[in-house]
Coordinates of C-alpha atoms in Angstrom, one line a residue:
M1 CA 52.9 -49.1 -33.4
L2 CA 54.2 -50.3 -36.4
D3 CA 56.1 -53.4 -36.6
P4 CA 59.8 -52.9 -36.6
K5 CA 60.3 -54.8 -40.0
I6 CA 57.8 -52.3 -42.2
K7 CA 59.8 -49.6 -40.2
L8 CA 63.0 -50.9 -41.3
L9 CA 61.8 -51.5 -45.3
Q10 CA 60.6 -47.6 -45.4
L11 CA 64.0 -46.6 -43.4
R12 CA 66.3 -47.9 -46.0
K13 CA 64.0 -47.3 -48.7
L14 CA 64.2 -43.5 -48.1
K15 CA 68.1 -44.1 -47.1
H16 CA 68.7 -45.6 -50.5
N17 CA 66.9 -42.8 -52.6
H18 CA 69.5 -40.8 -53.1
G19 CA 67.2 -38.0 -55.3
L20 CA 69.6 -36.1 -57.5
I21 CA 73.3 -35.4 -56.3
A22 CA 75.6 -32.9 -58.6
M23 CA 79.1 -32.3 -57.9
L24 CA 80.0 -28.9 -59.7
N25 CA 83.8 -27.5 -60.3
G26 CA 84.8 -24.0 -60.9
P27 CA 85.0 -20.6 -58.9
L28 CA 82.0 -20.0 -57.2
L29 CA 79.6 -17.2 -59.2
S30 CA 77.0 -14.7 -58.3
K31 CA 74.5 -13.1 -60.4
G32 CA 76.7 -9.8 -62.0
G33 CA 79.9 -11.1 -61.0
A34 CA 83.2 -10.6 -62.9
Q35 CA 83.5 -14.0 -64.5
T36 CA 79.4 -15.1 -64.2
K37 CA 79.5 -15.2 -68.1
L38 CA 82.3 -16.9 -68.7
Y39 CA 81.8 -19.9 -66.8
T40 CA 77.6 -20.3 -66.5
D41 CA 77.6 -22.4 -69.7
Q42 CA 80.1 -24.9 -68.0
I43 CA 77.7 -24.9 -64.6
T44 CA 75.1 -25.7 -66.8
K45 CA 76.7 -28.6 -68.6
Q46 CA 77.8 -29.9 -65.3
I47 CA 74.0 -29.6 -64.0
N48 CA 72.9 -31.6 -67.1
H49 CA 75.5 -34.3 -66.9
A50 CA 74.4 -35.2 -62.9
A51 CA 70.8 -34.8 -64.3
E52 CA 71.6 -38.0 -67.1
E53 CA 74.0 -39.6 -64.8
F54 CA 71.0 -39.9 -62.0
N55 CA 68.3 -40.7 -65.0
W56 CA 66.4 -38.1 -63.5
S57 CA 63.3 -35.8 -64.9
P58 CA 62.0 -32.7 -63.7
P59 CA 59.2 -33.3 -61.3
P60 CA 56.4 -31.1 -63.0
R61 CA 54.8 -30.3 -59.4
A62 CA 56.4 -31.7 -56.4
R63 CA 57.7 -29.9 -53.8
M64 CA 61.2 -30.1 -53.3
A65 CA 64.5 -29.4 -51.0
V66 CA 67.5 -28.9 -52.1
S67 CA 71.1 -28.6 -50.4
F68 CA 74.1 -26.6 -51.1
R69 CA 77.9 -27.3 -49.9
F70 CA 80.4 -24.8 -51.1
F71 CA 84.0 -25.5 -50.6
S72 CA 85.4 -22.4 -51.2
D73 CA 89.1 -21.0 -51.8
Q74 CA 88.8 -18.1 -53.5
Y75 CA 89.4 -14.7 -51.6
D76 CA 86.6 -12.9 -52.6
A77 CA 83.7 -15.5 -52.8
P78 CA 80.0 -14.3 -52.6
E79 CA 78.3 -14.1 -50.0
I80 CA 76.3 -17.2 -49.4
Y81 CA 72.5 -15.6 -50.3
S82 CA 74.0 -14.9 -53.3
L83 CA 75.6 -17.7 -54.1
V84 CA 72.4 -19.8 -53.5
K85 CA 70.4 -17.8 -55.9
Y86 CA 72.5 -17.8 -58.6
Y87 CA 73.1 -21.8 -58.7
L88 CA 69.3 -22.1 -57.5
D89 CA 68.2 -20.3 -61.0
L90 CA 70.6 -22.5 -63.2
L91 CA 68.6 -25.5 -61.7
Q92 CA 65.2 -24.3 -62.8
G93 CA 64.8 -26.4 -65.9
P94 CA 67.2 -29.3 -65.7
V95 CA 66.3 -30.1 -62.1
F96 CA 62.8 -29.0 -61.5
K97 CA 60.0 -26.8 -63.5
D98 CA 59.3 -23.5 -61.2
D99 CA 61.6 -22.6 -58.6
R100 CA 58.7 -22.1 -56.4
Q101 CA 58.4 -25.9 -56.0
V102 CA 62.1 -25.3 -53.8
Q103 CA 60.1 -25.4 -50.5
Y104 CA 63.1 -26.1 -48.1
I105 CA 66.7 -25.3 -48.6
D106 CA 69.8 -25.5 -46.5
A107 CA 73.1 -24.3 -47.4
S108 CA 76.6 -24.0 -45.9
I109 CA 80.1 -22.5 -47.1
W110 CA 83.5 -23.9 -46.2
R111 CA 86.0 -20.7 -46.5
S112 CA 90.3 -21.8 -47.0
T113 CA 93.1 -19.3 -47.5
P114 CA 94.2 -20.8 -51.6
K115 CA 97.1 -22.5 -51.8
T116 CA 97.9 -21.7 -55.1
D117 CA 97.0 -18.6 -57.9
K118 CA 94.5 -21.2 -59.4
A119 CA 91.6 -21.3 -57.1
S120 CA 89.7 -24.9 -56.7
S121 CA 86.3 -24.3 -55.3
R122 CA 83.5 -26.7 -55.9
L123 CA 79.8 -27.2 -54.5
Y124 CA 77.6 -30.0 -54.1
V125 CA 74.3 -29.9 -54.6
Y126 CA 71.6 -32.3 -53.3
V127 CA 68.0 -32.3 -54.5
R128 CA 65.0 -34.5 -53.5
R129 CA 61.7 -34.4 -52.8
L130 CA 60.6 -32.8 -49.9
S131 CA 58.1 -35.4 -49.1
E132 CA 60.6 -38.3 -48.7
Y133 CA 62.8 -35.9 -46.5
S134 CA 59.9 -35.1 -44.3
R135 CA 59.4 -38.8 -43.9
L136 CA 63.2 -39.3 -43.2
L137 CA 62.9 -36.8 -40.4
D138 CA 59.8 -38.3 -38.7
L139 CA 61.6 -41.4 -38.7
C140 CA 65.0 -39.9 -37.4
A141 CA 63.1 -37.6 -34.7
E142 CA 62.1 -41.3 -33.0
S143 CA 66.2 -42.0 -32.3
D144 CA 67.7 -40.4 -29.3
A145 CA 71.2 -39.4 -31.6
F146 CA 69.0 -36.9 -33.5
R147 CA 68.6 -35.2 -30.5
K148 CA 72.4 -35.1 -29.1
E149 CA 74.3 -31.7 -29.8
N150 CA 77.5 -32.2 -31.6
G151 CA 80.3 -29.9 -32.5
S152 CA 81.0 -26.5 -31.3
P153 CA 80.4 -23.1 -32.9
I154 CA 83.2 -22.3 -35.4
I155 CA 85.5 -18.5 -34.6
H156 CA 87.0 -17.4 -36.9
H157 CA 90.0 -15.7 -34.6
H158 CA 92.2 -14.1 -37.6
L159 CA 89.2 -12.3 -38.9
I160 CA 88.7 -10.8 -35.4
D161 CA 90.9 -7.8 -33.4
Q162 CA 92.7 -9.3 -30.8
E163 CA 91.2 -7.0 -28.5
H164 CA 88.0 -8.2 -29.2
W165 CA 88.2 -11.9 -28.6
D166 CA 86.9 -11.8 -24.9
D167 CA 83.8 -10.6 -26.8
A168 CA 83.5 -13.0 -29.5
D169 CA 84.0 -15.8 -26.9
K170 CA 80.8 -14.6 -24.8
Q171 CA 78.9 -14.4 -27.9
C172 CA 79.9 -17.7 -28.7
D173 CA 78.6 -19.0 -25.4
L174 CA 75.1 -17.3 -26.0
L175 CA 74.8 -18.6 -29.7
R176 CA 75.7 -22.1 -28.7
C177 CA 72.3 -22.4 -26.7
N178 CA 70.5 -22.3 -30.1
R179 CA 70.3 -25.2 -32.1
I180 CA 68.6 -26.6 -34.7
M181 CA 66.0 -28.7 -32.7
A182 CA 63.8 -31.6 -33.4
Y183 CA 60.8 -29.7 -33.8
D184 CA 62.2 -27.8 -36.5
V185 CA 60.8 -29.4 -39.2
P186 CA 58.6 -28.3 -42.5
H187 CA 55.3 -30.7 -40.6
H188 CA 54.8 -31.6 -37.0
N189 CA 52.0 -33.2 -35.7
N190 CA 52.0 -33.0 -32.1
P191 CA 49.3 -30.2 -31.2
F192 CA 50.5 -29.9 -27.5
L193 CA 54.2 -29.5 -28.4
K194 CA 53.1 -27.2 -31.5
E195 CA 51.5 -24.7 -28.9
F196 CA 54.9 -24.8 -26.4
V197 CA 57.3 -24.0 -29.2
I198 CA 55.1 -21.1 -30.2
D199 CA 54.8 -20.2 -26.4
F200 CA 59.0 -21.0 -26.1
N201 CA 59.7 -19.5 -29.5
K202 CA 58.4 -16.0 -28.5
H203 CA 60.4 -15.1 -25.2
H204 CA 63.8 -17.0 -27.0
P205 CA 66.1 -14.0 -27.3
L206 CA 67.9 -15.3 -30.4
I207 CA 64.6 -16.3 -32.2
F208 CA 62.8 -13.4 -34.1
D209 CA 59.4 -13.3 -35.2
F210 CA 59.0 -10.3 -38.3
G211 CA 55.7 -10.8 -38.8
S212 CA 53.7 -11.5 -42.1
L213 CA 55.8 -11.3 -45.3
P214 CA 55.7 -7.7 -47.3
K215 CA 53.1 -7.4 -50.3
R216 CA 54.0 -5.4 -53.0
G217 CA 55.2 -2.2 -51.8
Q218 CA 55.7 -3.2 -48.9
S219 CA 59.2 -4.1 -48.8
K220 CA 60.5 -1.0 -46.7
Q221 CA 58.3 -1.3 -43.8
F222 CA 59.3 -5.2 -43.5
K223 CA 63.4 -4.2 -43.9
E224 CA 62.5 -2.0 -40.8
E225 CA 61.1 -4.3 -39.1
I226 CA 63.9 -6.6 -39.3
G227 CA 66.7 -4.1 -38.9
S228 CA 65.1 -2.6 -35.6
S229 CA 64.7 -6.7 -34.5
L230 CA 68.5 -7.2 -35.4
S231 CA 69.0 -3.6 -33.4
K232 CA 67.3 -4.8 -30.1
L233 CA 69.3 -7.8 -29.8
I234 CA 72.6 -5.9 -29.9
T235 CA 71.3 -3.3 -27.8
N236 CA 69.8 -5.9 -24.9
Y237 CA 72.4 -8.9 -25.5
L238 CA 75.6 -8.2 -27.0
R239 CA 78.7 -6.8 -25.4
S240 CA 80.0 -5.3 -28.3
N241 CA 77.9 -3.3 -31.2
K242 CA 78.1 -5.8 -33.7
I243 CA 78.5 -10.0 -33.7
L244 CA 82.1 -10.7 -33.9
V245 CA 81.8 -14.4 -35.0
P246 CA 80.3 -16.0 -38.1
V247 CA 76.6 -17.2 -37.7
E248 CA 73.8 -18.8 -39.2
F249 CA 70.3 -18.7 -39.9
D250 CA 67.1 -21.4 -39.5
V251 CA 63.7 -19.7 -40.8
Q252 CA 60.6 -20.7 -40.6
V253 CA 57.9 -19.3 -43.4
P254 CA 54.2 -20.1 -42.8
K255 CA 52.4 -22.3 -45.3
S256 CA 49.9 -19.2 -45.5
A257 CA 52.3 -17.2 -46.7
A258 CA 54.6 -19.4 -48.7
A259 CA 52.2 -19.1 -51.7
L260 CA 51.6 -15.3 -51.6
T261 CA 55.2 -13.9 -51.5
K262 CA 58.3 -14.4 -53.1
D263 CA 60.9 -17.6 -53.6
L264 CA 62.6 -18.6 -50.6
D265 CA 66.0 -17.4 -51.6
N266 CA 65.1 -13.8 -52.4
I267 CA 63.2 -13.9 -48.7
M268 CA 66.9 -15.3 -47.3
I269 CA 68.4 -12.1 -49.8
T270 CA 66.3 -9.6 -47.7
I271 CA 67.2 -11.1 -44.4
C272 CA 70.8 -11.6 -44.4
S273 CA 71.7 -8.4 -46.4
E274 CA 69.6 -6.3 -43.4
A275 CA 71.8 -8.8 -40.9
K276 CA 75.2 -7.5 -42.7
K277 CA 73.8 -4.1 -42.5
H278 CA 72.6 -4.1 -38.5
L279 CA 74.1 -7.1 -37.1
I280 CA 77.3 -8.7 -38.2
D281 CA 80.8 -7.1 -38.5
P282 CA 81.7 -6.3 -41.8
K283 CA 85.0 -8.5 -41.6
L284 CA 82.9 -11.6 -41.6
F285 CA 80.1 -13.2 -43.4
I286 CA 77.4 -15.6 -42.7
N287 CA 77.8 -19.0 -42.6
G288 CA 75.5 -20.6 -43.9
Y289 CA 71.2 -20.5 -43.8
R290 CA 68.5 -23.4 -43.7
I291 CA 64.6 -22.5 -45.1
Y292 CA 61.5 -23.9 -45.0
V293 CA 58.2 -23.7 -45.5
A294 CA 56.6 -24.9 -41.9
D295 CA 52.9 -26.3 -41.4
R296 CA 53.3 -25.7 -37.7
L297 CA 53.4 -22.0 -37.7
D298 CA 49.9 -21.6 -38.5
A299 CA 48.5 -22.8 -35.7
D300 CA 47.4 -19.9 -34.0
G301 CA 47.4 -17.4 -37.1
D302 CA 49.8 -15.1 -34.6
S303 CA 53.7 -16.6 -35.8
G304 CA 54.6 -14.9 -38.9
L305 CA 58.0 -15.3 -40.3
Q306 CA 60.1 -17.1 -37.8
V307 CA 64.1 -16.5 -37.7
K308 CA 66.4 -18.2 -35.8
L309 CA 70.3 -17.3 -34.9
L310 CA 72.7 -20.2 -35.3
P311 CA 76.4 -20.8 -34.4
A312 CA 78.4 -21.1 -37.2
G313 CA 78.5 -24.9 -38.5
E314 CA 74.9 -25.9 -36.7
I315 CA 73.6 -26.5 -40.0
E316 CA 76.0 -29.3 -40.8
S317 CA 76.0 -30.3 -37.3
Y318 CA 72.2 -30.6 -37.8
N319 CA 73.1 -32.9 -40.8
D320 CA 75.8 -35.1 -39.0
R321 CA 72.8 -35.7 -36.6
I322 CA 70.4 -36.9 -39.1
E323 CA 73.1 -39.1 -40.7
K324 CA 74.0 -40.7 -37.2
A325 CA 70.2 -41.1 -36.5
I326 CA 69.8 -43.1 -39.3
E327 CA 72.4 -45.5 -38.3
S328 CA 71.3 -45.7 -34.9
L329 CA 67.6 -46.4 -35.7
E330 CA 68.8 -49.0 -38.7
E331 CA 71.0 -50.6 -35.7
T332 CA 67.6 -50.3 -33.2
L333 CA 65.0 -52.2 -35.6
I334 CA 67.2 -54.6 -36.6
D335 CA 67.9 -55.3 -33.0
R336 CA 64.0 -55.8 -32.2
M337 CA 63.4 -57.9 -34.9

């Protein structure tokens, strides 16, 4: 067992290595949007300024983890998968050399009603090396605080017809049982747990295996597979013909497929677009997502692109658990010294 003092030093080093943090002010944008050309130069300047402040040099080959926190008071803010696509493209160059370096993305959005005619939306971007983030998760996994559930699914009743409130509450009860677990990480070393997780996921109604990622010319079949799986969920488990509450997605991409297919943000565009078509009520939105390249799904070659349907707010809840686990572990290690 590693000496508590050494482990504490490792934890503090990872805790205080902030990577790059940027706050980008202005309306939230997507490619082809009405205001995009007007504000792109302004956003690019803010990214470059943040890189200078943090003395950041784009790593030429390192795998990267990128987190997005969107705060919107726009009536017509783009969908989160469109937002991530736009801002990730702007980060290429000043923050990383190639967007294929990005092998972990998490994103969530807070939507509020504009209080004035002038919107004041903003975005926080957090970029770090995936190796450092993975080591931090490994340390957090030792803390009980990391495994505790906190928070409740978000229900936007004002977006739901009152006659469907009861169904929406029941859907939330179903979603509440699905959370991001301690083993939902880019790399897991326990072979016994690995086999358990694969077997468990195969039988979970809110976890889908969409098989191999599409090769060139196979996108249509891939979309049909996603649509079919989501339609089965509605038929077998939901009391309504659509999900009536905002949701989030947790997506694991097999490491073997990561180098052969499109970028993570483009994979999410496909998944989210099909979910909007087949699963989610048109009035609602996707609240967030997490997608990453996972080593552990390559164990037996049977697992493909795996998608977990989550309650709204779970991604932020997961990040809160990480913060609490860091604090708890630090206190525990100090007590052991």
